[in-house]
JSON list of C-alpha atoms in Angstrom, two decimals:
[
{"chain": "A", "resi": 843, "resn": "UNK", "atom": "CA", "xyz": [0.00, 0.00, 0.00]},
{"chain": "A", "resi": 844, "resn": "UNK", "atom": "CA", "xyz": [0.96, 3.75, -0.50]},
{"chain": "A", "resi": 845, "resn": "UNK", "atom": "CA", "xyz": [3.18, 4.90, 2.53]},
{"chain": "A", "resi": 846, "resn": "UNK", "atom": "CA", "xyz": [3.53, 8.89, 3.03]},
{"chain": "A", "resi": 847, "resn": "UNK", "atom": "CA", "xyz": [5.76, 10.77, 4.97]},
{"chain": "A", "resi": 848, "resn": "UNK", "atom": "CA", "xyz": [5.89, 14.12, 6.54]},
{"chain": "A", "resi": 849, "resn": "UNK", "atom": "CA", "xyz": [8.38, 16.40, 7.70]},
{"chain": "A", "resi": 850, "resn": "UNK", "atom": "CA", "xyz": [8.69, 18.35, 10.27]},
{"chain": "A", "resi": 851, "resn": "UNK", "atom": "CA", "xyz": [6.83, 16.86, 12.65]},
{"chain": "A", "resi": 852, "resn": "UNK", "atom": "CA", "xyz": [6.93, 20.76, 14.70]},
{"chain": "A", "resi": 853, "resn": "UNK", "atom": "CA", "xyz": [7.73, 23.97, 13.00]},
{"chain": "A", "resi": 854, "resn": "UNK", "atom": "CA", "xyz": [7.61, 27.07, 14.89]},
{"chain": "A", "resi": 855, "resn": "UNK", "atom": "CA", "xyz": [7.76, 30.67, 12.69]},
{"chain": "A", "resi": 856, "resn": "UNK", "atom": "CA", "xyz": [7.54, 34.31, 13.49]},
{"chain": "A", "resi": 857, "resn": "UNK", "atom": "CA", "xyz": [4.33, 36.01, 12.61]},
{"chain": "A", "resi": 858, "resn": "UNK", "atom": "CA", "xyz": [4.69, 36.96, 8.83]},
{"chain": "A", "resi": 859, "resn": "UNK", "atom": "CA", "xyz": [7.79, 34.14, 8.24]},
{"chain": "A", "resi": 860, "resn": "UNK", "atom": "CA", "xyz": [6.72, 31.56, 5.16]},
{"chain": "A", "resi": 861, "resn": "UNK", "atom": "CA", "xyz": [6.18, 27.86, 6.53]},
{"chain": "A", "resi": 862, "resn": "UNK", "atom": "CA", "xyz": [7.06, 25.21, 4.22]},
{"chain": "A", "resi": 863, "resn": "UNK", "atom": "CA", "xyz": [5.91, 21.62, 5.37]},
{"chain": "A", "resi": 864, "resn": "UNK", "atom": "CA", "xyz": [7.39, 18.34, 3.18]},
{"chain": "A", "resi": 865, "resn": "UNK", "atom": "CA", "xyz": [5.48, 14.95, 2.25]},
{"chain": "A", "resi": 866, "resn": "UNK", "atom": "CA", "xyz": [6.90, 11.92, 0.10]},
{"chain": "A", "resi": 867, "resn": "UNK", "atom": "CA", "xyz": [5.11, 9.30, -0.77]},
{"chain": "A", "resi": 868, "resn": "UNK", "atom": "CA", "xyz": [5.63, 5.84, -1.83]},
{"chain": "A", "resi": 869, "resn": "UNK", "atom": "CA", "xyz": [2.84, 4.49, -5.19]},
{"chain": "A", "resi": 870, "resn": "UNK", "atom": "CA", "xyz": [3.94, 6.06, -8.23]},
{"chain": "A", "resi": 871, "resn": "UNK", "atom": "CA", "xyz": [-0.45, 5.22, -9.03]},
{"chain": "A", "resi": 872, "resn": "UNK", "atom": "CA", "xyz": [-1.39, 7.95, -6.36]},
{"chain": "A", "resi": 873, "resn": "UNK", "atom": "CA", "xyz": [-2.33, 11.36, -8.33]},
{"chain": "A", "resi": 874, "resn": "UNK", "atom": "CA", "xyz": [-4.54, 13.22, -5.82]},
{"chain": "A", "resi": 875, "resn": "UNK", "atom": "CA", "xyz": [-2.76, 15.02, -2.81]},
{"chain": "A", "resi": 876, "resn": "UNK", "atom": "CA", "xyz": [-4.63, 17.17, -0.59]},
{"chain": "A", "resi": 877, "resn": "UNK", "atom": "CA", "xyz": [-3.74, 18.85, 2.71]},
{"chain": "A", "resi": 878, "resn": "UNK", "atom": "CA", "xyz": [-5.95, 19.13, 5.81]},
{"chain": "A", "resi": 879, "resn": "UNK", "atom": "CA", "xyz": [-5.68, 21.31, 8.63]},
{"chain": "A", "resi": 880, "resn": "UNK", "atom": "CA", "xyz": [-6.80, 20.39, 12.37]},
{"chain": "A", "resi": 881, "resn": "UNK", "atom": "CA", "xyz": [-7.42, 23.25, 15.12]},
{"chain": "A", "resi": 882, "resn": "UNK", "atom": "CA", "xyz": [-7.18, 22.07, 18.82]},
{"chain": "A", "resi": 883, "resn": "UNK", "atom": "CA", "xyz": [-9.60, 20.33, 19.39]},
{"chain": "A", "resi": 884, "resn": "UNK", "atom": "CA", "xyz": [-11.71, 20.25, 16.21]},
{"chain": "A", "resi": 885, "resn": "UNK", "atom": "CA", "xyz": [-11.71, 18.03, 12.58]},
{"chain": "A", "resi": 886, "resn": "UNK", "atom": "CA", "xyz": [-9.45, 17.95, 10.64]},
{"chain": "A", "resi": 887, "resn": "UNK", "atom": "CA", "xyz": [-10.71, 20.24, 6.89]},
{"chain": "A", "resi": 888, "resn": "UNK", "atom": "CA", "xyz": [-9.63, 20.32, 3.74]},
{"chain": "A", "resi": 889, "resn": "UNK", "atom": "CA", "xyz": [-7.26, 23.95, 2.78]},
{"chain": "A", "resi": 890, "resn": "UNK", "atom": "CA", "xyz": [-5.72, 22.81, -0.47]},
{"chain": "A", "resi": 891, "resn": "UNK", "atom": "CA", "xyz": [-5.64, 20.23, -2.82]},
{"chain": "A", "resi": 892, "resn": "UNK", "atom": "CA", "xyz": [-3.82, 19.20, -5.65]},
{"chain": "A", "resi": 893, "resn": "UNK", "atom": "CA", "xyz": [-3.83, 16.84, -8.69]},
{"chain": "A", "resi": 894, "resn": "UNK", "atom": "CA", "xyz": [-1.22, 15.16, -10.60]},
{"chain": "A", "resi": 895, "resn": "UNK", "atom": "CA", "xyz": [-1.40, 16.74, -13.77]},
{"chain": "A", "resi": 896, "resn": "UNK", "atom": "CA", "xyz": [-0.67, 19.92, -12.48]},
{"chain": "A", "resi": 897, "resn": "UNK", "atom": "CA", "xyz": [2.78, 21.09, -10.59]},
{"chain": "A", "resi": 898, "resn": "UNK", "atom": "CA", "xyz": [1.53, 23.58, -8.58]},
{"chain": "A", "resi": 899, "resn": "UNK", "atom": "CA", "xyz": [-1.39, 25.44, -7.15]},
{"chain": "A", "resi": 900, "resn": "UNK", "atom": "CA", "xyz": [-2.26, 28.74, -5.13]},
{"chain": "A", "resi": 901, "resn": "UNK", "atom": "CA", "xyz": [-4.99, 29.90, -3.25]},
{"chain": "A", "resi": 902, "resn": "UNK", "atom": "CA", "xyz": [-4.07, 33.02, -1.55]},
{"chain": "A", "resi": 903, "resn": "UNK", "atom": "CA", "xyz": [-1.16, 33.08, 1.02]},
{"chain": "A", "resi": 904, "resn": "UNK", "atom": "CA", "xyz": [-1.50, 28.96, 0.64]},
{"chain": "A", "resi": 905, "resn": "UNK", "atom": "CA", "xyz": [0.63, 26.72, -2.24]},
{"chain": "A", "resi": 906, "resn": "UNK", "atom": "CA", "xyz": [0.89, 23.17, -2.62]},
{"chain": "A", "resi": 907, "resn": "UNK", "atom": "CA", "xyz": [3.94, 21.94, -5.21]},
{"chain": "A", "resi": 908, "resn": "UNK", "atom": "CA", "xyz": [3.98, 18.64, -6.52]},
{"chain": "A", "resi": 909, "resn": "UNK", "atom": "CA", "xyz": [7.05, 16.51, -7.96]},
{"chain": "A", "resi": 910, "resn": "UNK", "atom": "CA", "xyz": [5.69, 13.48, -9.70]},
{"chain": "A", "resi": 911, "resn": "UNK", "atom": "CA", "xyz": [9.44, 11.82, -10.57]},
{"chain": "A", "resi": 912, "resn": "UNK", "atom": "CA", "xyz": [10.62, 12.69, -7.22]},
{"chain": "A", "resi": 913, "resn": "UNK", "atom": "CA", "xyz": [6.78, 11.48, -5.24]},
{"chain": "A", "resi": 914, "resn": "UNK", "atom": "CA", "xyz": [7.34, 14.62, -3.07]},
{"chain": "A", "resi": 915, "resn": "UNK", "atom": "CA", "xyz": [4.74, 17.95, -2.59]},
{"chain": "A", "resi": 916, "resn": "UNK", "atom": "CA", "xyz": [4.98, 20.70, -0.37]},
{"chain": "A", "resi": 917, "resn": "UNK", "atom": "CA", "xyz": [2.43, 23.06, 1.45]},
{"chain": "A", "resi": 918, "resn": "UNK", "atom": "CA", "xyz": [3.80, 26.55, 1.62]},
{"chain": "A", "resi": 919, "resn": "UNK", "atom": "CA", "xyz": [2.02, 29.33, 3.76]},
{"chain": "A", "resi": 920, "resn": "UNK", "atom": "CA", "xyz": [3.11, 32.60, 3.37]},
{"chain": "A", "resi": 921, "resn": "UNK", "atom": "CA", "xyz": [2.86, 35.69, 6.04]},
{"chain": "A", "resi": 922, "resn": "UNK", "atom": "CA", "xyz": [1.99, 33.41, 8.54]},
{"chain": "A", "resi": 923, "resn": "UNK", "atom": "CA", "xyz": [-0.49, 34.69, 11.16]},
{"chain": "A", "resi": 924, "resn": "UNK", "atom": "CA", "xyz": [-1.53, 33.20, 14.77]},
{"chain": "A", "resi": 925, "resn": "UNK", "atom": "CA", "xyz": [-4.33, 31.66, 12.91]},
{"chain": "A", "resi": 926, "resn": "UNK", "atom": "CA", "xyz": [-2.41, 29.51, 11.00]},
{"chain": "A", "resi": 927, "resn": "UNK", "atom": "CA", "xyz": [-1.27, 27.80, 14.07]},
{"chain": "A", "resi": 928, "resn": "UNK", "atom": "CA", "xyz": [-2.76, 23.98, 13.49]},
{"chain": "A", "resi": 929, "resn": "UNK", "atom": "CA", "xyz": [-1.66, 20.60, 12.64]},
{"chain": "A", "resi": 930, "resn": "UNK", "atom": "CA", "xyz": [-1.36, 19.98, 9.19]},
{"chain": "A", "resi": 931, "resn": "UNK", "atom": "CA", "xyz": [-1.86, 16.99, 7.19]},
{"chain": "A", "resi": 932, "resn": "UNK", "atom": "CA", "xyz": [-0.59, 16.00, 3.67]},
{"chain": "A", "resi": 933, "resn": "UNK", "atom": "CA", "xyz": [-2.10, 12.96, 1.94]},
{"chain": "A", "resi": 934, "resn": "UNK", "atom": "CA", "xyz": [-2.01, 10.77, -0.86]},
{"chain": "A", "resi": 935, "resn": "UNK", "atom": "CA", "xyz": [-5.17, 8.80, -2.63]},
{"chain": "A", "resi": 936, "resn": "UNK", "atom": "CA", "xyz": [-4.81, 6.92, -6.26]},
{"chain": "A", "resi": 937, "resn": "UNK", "atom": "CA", "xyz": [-8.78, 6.38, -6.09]},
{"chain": "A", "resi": 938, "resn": "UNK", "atom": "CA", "xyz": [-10.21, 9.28, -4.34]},
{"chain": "A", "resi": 939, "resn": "UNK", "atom": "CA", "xyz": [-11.49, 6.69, -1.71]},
{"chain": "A", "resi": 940, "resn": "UNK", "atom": "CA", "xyz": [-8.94, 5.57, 0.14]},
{"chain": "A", "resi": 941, "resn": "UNK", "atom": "CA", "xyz": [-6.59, 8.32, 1.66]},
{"chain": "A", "resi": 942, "resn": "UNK", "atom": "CA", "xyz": [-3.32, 8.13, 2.88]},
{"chain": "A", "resi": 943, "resn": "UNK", "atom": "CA", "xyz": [-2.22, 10.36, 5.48]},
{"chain": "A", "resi": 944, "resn": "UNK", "atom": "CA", "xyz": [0.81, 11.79, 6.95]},
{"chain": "A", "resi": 945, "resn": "UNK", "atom": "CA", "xyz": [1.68, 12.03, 10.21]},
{"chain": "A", "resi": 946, "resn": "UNK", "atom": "CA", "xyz": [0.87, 15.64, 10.61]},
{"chain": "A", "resi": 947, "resn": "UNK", "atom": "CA", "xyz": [2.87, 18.97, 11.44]},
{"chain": "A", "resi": 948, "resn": "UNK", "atom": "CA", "xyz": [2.39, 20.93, 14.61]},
{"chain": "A", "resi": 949, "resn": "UNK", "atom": "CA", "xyz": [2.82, 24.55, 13.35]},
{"chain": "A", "resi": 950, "resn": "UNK", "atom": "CA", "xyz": [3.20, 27.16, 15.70]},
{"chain": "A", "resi": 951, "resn": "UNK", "atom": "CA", "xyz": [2.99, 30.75, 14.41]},
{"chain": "A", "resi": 952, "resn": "UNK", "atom": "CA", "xyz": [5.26, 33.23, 17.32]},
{"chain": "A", "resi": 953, "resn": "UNK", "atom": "CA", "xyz": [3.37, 36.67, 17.60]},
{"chain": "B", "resi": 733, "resn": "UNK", "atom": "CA", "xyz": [-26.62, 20.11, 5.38]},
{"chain": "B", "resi": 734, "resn": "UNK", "atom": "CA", "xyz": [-25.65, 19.46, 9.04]},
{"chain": "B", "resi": 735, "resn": "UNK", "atom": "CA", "xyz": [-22.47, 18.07, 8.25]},
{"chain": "B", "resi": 736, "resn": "UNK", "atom": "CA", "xyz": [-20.84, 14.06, 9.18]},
{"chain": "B", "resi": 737, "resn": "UNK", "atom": "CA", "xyz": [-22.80, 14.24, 12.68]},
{"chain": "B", "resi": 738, "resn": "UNK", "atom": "CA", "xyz": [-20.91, 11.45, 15.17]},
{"chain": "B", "resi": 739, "resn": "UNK", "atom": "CA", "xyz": [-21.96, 10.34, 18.50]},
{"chain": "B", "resi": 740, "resn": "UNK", "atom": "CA", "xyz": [-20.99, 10.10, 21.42]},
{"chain": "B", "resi": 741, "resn": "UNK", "atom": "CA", "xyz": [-19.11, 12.96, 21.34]},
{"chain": "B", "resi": 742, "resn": "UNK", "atom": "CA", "xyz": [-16.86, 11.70, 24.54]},
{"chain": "B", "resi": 743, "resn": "UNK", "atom": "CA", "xyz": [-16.67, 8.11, 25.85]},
{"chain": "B", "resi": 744, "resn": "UNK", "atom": "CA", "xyz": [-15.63, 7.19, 29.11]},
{"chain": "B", "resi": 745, "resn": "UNK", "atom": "CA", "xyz": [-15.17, 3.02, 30.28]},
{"chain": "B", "resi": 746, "resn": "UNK", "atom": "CA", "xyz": [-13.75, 0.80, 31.41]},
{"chain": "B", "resi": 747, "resn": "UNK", "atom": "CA", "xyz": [-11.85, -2.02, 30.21]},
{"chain": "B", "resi": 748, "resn": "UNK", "atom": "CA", "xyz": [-13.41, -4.78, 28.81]},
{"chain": "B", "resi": 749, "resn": "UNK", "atom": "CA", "xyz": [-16.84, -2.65, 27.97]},
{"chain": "B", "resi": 750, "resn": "UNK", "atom": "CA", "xyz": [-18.48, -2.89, 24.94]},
{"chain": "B", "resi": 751, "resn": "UNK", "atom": "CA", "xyz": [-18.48, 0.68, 22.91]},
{"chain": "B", "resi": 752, "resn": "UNK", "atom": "CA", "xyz": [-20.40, 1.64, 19.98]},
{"chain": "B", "resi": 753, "resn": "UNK", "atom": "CA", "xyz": [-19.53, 5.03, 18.05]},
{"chain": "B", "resi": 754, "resn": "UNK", "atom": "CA", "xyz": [-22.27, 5.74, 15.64]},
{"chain": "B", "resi": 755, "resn": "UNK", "atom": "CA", "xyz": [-22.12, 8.11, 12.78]},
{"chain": "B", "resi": 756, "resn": "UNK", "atom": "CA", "xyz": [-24.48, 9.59, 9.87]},
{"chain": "B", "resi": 757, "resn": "UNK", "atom": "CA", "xyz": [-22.67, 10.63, 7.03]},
{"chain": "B", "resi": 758, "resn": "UNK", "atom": "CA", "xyz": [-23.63, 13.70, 4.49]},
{"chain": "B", "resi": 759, "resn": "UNK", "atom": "CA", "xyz": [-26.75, 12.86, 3.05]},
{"chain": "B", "resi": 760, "resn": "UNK", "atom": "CA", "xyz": [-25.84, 11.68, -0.30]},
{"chain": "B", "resi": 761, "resn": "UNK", "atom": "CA", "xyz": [-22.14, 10.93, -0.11]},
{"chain": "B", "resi": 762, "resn": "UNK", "atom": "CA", "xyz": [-21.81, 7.04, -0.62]},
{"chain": "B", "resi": 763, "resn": "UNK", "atom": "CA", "xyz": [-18.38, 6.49, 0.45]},
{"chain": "B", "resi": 764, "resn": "UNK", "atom": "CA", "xyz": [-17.69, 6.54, 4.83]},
{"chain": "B", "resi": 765, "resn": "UNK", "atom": "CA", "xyz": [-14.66, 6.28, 6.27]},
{"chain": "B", "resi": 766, "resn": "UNK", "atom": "CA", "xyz": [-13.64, 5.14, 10.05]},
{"chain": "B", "resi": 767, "resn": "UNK", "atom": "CA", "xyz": [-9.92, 6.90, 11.01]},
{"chain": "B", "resi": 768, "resn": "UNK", "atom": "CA", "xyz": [-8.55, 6.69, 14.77]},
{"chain": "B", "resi": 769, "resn": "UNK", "atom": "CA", "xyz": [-6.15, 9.36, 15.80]},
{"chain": "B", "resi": 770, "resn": "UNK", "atom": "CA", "xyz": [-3.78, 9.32, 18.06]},
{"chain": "B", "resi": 771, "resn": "UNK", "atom": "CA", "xyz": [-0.22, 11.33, 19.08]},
{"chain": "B", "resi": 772, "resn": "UNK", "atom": "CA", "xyz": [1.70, 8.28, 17.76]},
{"chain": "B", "resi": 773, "resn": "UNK", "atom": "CA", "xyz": [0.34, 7.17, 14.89]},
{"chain": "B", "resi": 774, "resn": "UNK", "atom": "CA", "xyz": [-1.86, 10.33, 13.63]},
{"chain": "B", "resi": 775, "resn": "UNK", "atom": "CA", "xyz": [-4.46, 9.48, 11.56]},
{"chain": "B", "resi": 776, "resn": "UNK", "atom": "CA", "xyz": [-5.04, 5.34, 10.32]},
{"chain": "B", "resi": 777, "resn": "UNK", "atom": "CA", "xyz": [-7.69, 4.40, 8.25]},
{"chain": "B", "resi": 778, "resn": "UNK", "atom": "CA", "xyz": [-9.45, 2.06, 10.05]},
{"chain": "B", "resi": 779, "resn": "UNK", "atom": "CA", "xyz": [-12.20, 0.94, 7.67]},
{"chain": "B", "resi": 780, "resn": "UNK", "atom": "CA", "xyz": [-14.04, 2.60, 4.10]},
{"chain": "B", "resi": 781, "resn": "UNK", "atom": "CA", "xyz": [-17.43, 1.47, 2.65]},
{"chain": "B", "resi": 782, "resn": "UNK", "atom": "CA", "xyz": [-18.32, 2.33, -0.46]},
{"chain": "B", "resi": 783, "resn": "UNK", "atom": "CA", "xyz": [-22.59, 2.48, -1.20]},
{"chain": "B", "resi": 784, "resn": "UNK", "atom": "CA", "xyz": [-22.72, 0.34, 2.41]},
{"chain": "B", "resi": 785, "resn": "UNK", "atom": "CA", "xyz": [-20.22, -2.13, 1.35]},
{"chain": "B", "resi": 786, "resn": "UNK", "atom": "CA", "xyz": [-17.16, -2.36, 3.44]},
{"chain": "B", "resi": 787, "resn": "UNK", "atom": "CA", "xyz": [-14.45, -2.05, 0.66]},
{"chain": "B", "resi": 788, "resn": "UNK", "atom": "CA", "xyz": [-10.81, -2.47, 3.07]},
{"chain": "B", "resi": 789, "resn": "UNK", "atom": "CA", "xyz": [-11.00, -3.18, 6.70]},
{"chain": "B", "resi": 790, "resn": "UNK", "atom": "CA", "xyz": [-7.10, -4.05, 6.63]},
{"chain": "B", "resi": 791, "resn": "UNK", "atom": "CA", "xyz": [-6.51, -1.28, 8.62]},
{"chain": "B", "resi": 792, "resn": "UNK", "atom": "CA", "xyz": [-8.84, -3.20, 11.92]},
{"chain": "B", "resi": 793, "resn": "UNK", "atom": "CA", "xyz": [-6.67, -3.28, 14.74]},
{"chain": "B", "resi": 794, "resn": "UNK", "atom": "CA", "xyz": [-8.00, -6.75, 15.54]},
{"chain": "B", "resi": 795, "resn": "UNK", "atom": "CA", "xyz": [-11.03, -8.86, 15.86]},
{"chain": "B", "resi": 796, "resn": "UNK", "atom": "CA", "xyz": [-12.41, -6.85, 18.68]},
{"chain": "B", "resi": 797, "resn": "UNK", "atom": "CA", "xyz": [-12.93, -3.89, 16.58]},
{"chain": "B", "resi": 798, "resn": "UNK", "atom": "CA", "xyz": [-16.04, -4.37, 13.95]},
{"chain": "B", "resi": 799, "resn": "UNK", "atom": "CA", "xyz": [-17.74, -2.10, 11.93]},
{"chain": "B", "resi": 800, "resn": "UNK", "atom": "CA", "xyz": [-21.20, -1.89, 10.00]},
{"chain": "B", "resi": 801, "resn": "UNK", "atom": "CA", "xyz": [-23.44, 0.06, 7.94]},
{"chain": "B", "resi": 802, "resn": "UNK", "atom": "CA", "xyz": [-26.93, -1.08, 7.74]},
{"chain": "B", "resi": 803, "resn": "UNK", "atom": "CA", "xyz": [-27.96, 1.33, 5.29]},
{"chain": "B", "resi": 804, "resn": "UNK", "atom": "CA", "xyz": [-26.50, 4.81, 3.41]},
{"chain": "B", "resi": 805, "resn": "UNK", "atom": "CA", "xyz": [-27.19, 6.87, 6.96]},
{"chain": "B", "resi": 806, "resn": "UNK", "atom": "CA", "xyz": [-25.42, 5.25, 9.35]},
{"chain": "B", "resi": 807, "resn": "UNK", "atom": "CA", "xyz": [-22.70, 3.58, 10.39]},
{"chain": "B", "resi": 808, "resn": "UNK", "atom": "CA", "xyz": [-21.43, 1.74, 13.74]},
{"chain": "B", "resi": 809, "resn": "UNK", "atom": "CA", "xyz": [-17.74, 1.06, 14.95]},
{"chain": "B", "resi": 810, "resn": "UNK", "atom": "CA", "xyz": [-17.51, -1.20, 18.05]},
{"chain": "B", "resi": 811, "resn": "UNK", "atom": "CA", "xyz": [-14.95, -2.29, 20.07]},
{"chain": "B", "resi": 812, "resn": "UNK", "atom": "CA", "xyz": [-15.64, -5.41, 22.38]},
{"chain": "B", "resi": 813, "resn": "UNK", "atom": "CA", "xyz": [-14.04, -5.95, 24.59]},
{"chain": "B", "resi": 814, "resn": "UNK", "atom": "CA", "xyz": [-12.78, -2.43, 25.00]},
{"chain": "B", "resi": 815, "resn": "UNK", "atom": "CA", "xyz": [-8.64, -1.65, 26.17]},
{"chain": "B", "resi": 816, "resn": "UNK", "atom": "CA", "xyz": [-6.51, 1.30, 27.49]},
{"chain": "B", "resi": 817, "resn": "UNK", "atom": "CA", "xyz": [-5.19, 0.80, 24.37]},
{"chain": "B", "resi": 818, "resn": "UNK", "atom": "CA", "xyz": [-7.93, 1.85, 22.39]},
{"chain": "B", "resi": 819, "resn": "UNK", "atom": "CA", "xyz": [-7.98, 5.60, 23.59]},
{"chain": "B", "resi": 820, "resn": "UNK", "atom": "CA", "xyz": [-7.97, 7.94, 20.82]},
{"chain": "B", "resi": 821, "resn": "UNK", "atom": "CA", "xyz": [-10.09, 10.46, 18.80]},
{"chain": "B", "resi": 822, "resn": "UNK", "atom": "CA", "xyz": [-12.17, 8.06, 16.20]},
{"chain": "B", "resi": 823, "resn": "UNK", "atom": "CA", "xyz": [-13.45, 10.10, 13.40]},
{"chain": "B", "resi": 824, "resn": "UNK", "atom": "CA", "xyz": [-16.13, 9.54, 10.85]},
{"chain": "B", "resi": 825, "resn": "UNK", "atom": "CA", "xyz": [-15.93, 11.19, 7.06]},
{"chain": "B", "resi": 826, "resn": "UNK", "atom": "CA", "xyz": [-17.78, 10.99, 4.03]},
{"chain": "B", "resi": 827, "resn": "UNK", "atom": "CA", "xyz": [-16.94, 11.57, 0.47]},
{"chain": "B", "resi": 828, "resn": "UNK", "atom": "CA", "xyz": [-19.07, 11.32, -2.43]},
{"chain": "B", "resi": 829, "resn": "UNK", "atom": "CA", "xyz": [-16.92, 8.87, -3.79]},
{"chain": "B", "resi": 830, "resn": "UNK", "atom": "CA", "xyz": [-16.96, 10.72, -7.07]},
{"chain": "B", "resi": 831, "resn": "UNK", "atom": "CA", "xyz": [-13.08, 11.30, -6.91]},
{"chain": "B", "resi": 832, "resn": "UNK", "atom": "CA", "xyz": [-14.28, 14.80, -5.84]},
{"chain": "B", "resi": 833, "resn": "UNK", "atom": "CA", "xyz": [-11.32, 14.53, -3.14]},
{"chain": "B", "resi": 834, "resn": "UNK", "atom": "CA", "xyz": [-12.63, 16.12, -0.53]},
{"chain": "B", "resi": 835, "resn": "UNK", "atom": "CA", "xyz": [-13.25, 14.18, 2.66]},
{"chain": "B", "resi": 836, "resn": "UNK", "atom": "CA", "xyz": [-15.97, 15.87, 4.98]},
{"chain": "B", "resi": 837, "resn": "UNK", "atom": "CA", "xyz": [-14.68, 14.91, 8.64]},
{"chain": "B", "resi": 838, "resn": "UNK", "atom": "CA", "xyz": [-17.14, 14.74, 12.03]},
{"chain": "B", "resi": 839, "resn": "UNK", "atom": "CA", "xyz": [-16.08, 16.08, 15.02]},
{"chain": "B", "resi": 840, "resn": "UNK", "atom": "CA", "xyz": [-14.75, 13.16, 16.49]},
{"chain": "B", "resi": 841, "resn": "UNK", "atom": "CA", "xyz": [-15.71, 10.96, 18.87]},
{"chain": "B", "resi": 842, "resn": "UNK", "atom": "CA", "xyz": [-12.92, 10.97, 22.21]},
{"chain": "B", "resi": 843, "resn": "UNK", "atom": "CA", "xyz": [-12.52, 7.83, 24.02]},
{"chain": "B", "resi": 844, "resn": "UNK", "atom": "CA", "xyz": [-11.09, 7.12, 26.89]},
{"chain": "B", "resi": 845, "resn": "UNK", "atom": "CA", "xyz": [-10.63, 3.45, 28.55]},
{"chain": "B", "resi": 846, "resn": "UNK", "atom": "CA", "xyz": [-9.68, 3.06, 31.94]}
]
């Protein structure tokens, strides 16, 4: 089955740094990758997504990057607020049912 | 729509109890997933059903855990008898299951054995 990893596991920035958070993963068949974010305390939603035909995507101060040959995409968050502080989660589906998820990030943004 | 809606919200027992997390997925979605969260291991896919049909259930612990889903609105997760072990968040999501991507989570049911 697909195995996906994530790195860091914590990341701390100052207010208004960029964050970047790393996943790999392992079945050349997966081609959907989207990332989820989890407050304290709450479920986990959906921020960005991204498919394989495409190498990169932005939706405001949020971009995911993809690297088919290499299996490796990225979340980047730019001008980080306090808000942003969350666990993130990359993952990896080659069916759109069964998902694949990372291990998570603990992002702290530092006012 | 009110969302995946999961109950009990918190669970509190003792070892060897029976518990039974229930959830109703988004009406209409035909795929429903059971994940268990925990520091350690984040999130594992315990279980996914596609139109009520349980699709992979590699991802069971073991036999005490067992999962149904009677008809497209709910679903039950049960773990008999019940371990320290077994604390963790369990959520519920639903997808269409039209490669859409987007899983819709619950809120998560917290259990706690003692």
């Amino acid at each position: 089955g697909e195995n996906v990893e994530q790195h860091p596991s914590t990341l701390s920035v100052q207010e208004g740094d960029s964050a970047v958070i790393k996943c790999t993963y392992s079945d050349s068949a997966s081609n959907y990758f989207p990332w989820y974010k989890q407050e304290l305390g709450k479920r986990p939603q959906l921020i960005i997504d991204i498919r394989s035909n495409v190498g990169e995507k932005k939706d405001q101060r949020i971009a995911v990057t993809l690297n088919k040959t290499a299996k490796h995409f990225s979340l980047h968050i730019t001008e980080t607020q306090p808000e942003d502080s969350a666990v993130y989660f990359c993952a990896a589906s080659n069916t759109g049912n069964q998902f694949y998820f990372g291990t998570g990030t603990s992002l702290t943004v530092i006012p | 729509d009110a969302g995946v809606i999961q109950s009990p919200r918190h669970e509190v027992t003792e070892m060897g109890q029976e518990v039974t997390l229930r959830c109703k997925p988004i009406s209409g979605h035909n795929s429903l997933f059971w994940y268990r969260q925990t520091m350690m291991r984040g999130l594992e896919l315990l279980i996914y059903f596609n139109n009520n049909v349980p699709i992979d259930d590699s991802g069971m612990p073991e036999d005490r855990f067992s999962a149904k889903m009677p008809n497209a609105s709910f679903s039950t997760l049960k773990i008999q008898p019940s371990e320290p072990r077994d604390s963790a968040v369990y959520f519920c999501a639903s997808s269409s299951g039209l490669f859409t991507g987007e899983l819709f989570f619950g809120e998560g049911s917290r259990l706690t054995v003692l």
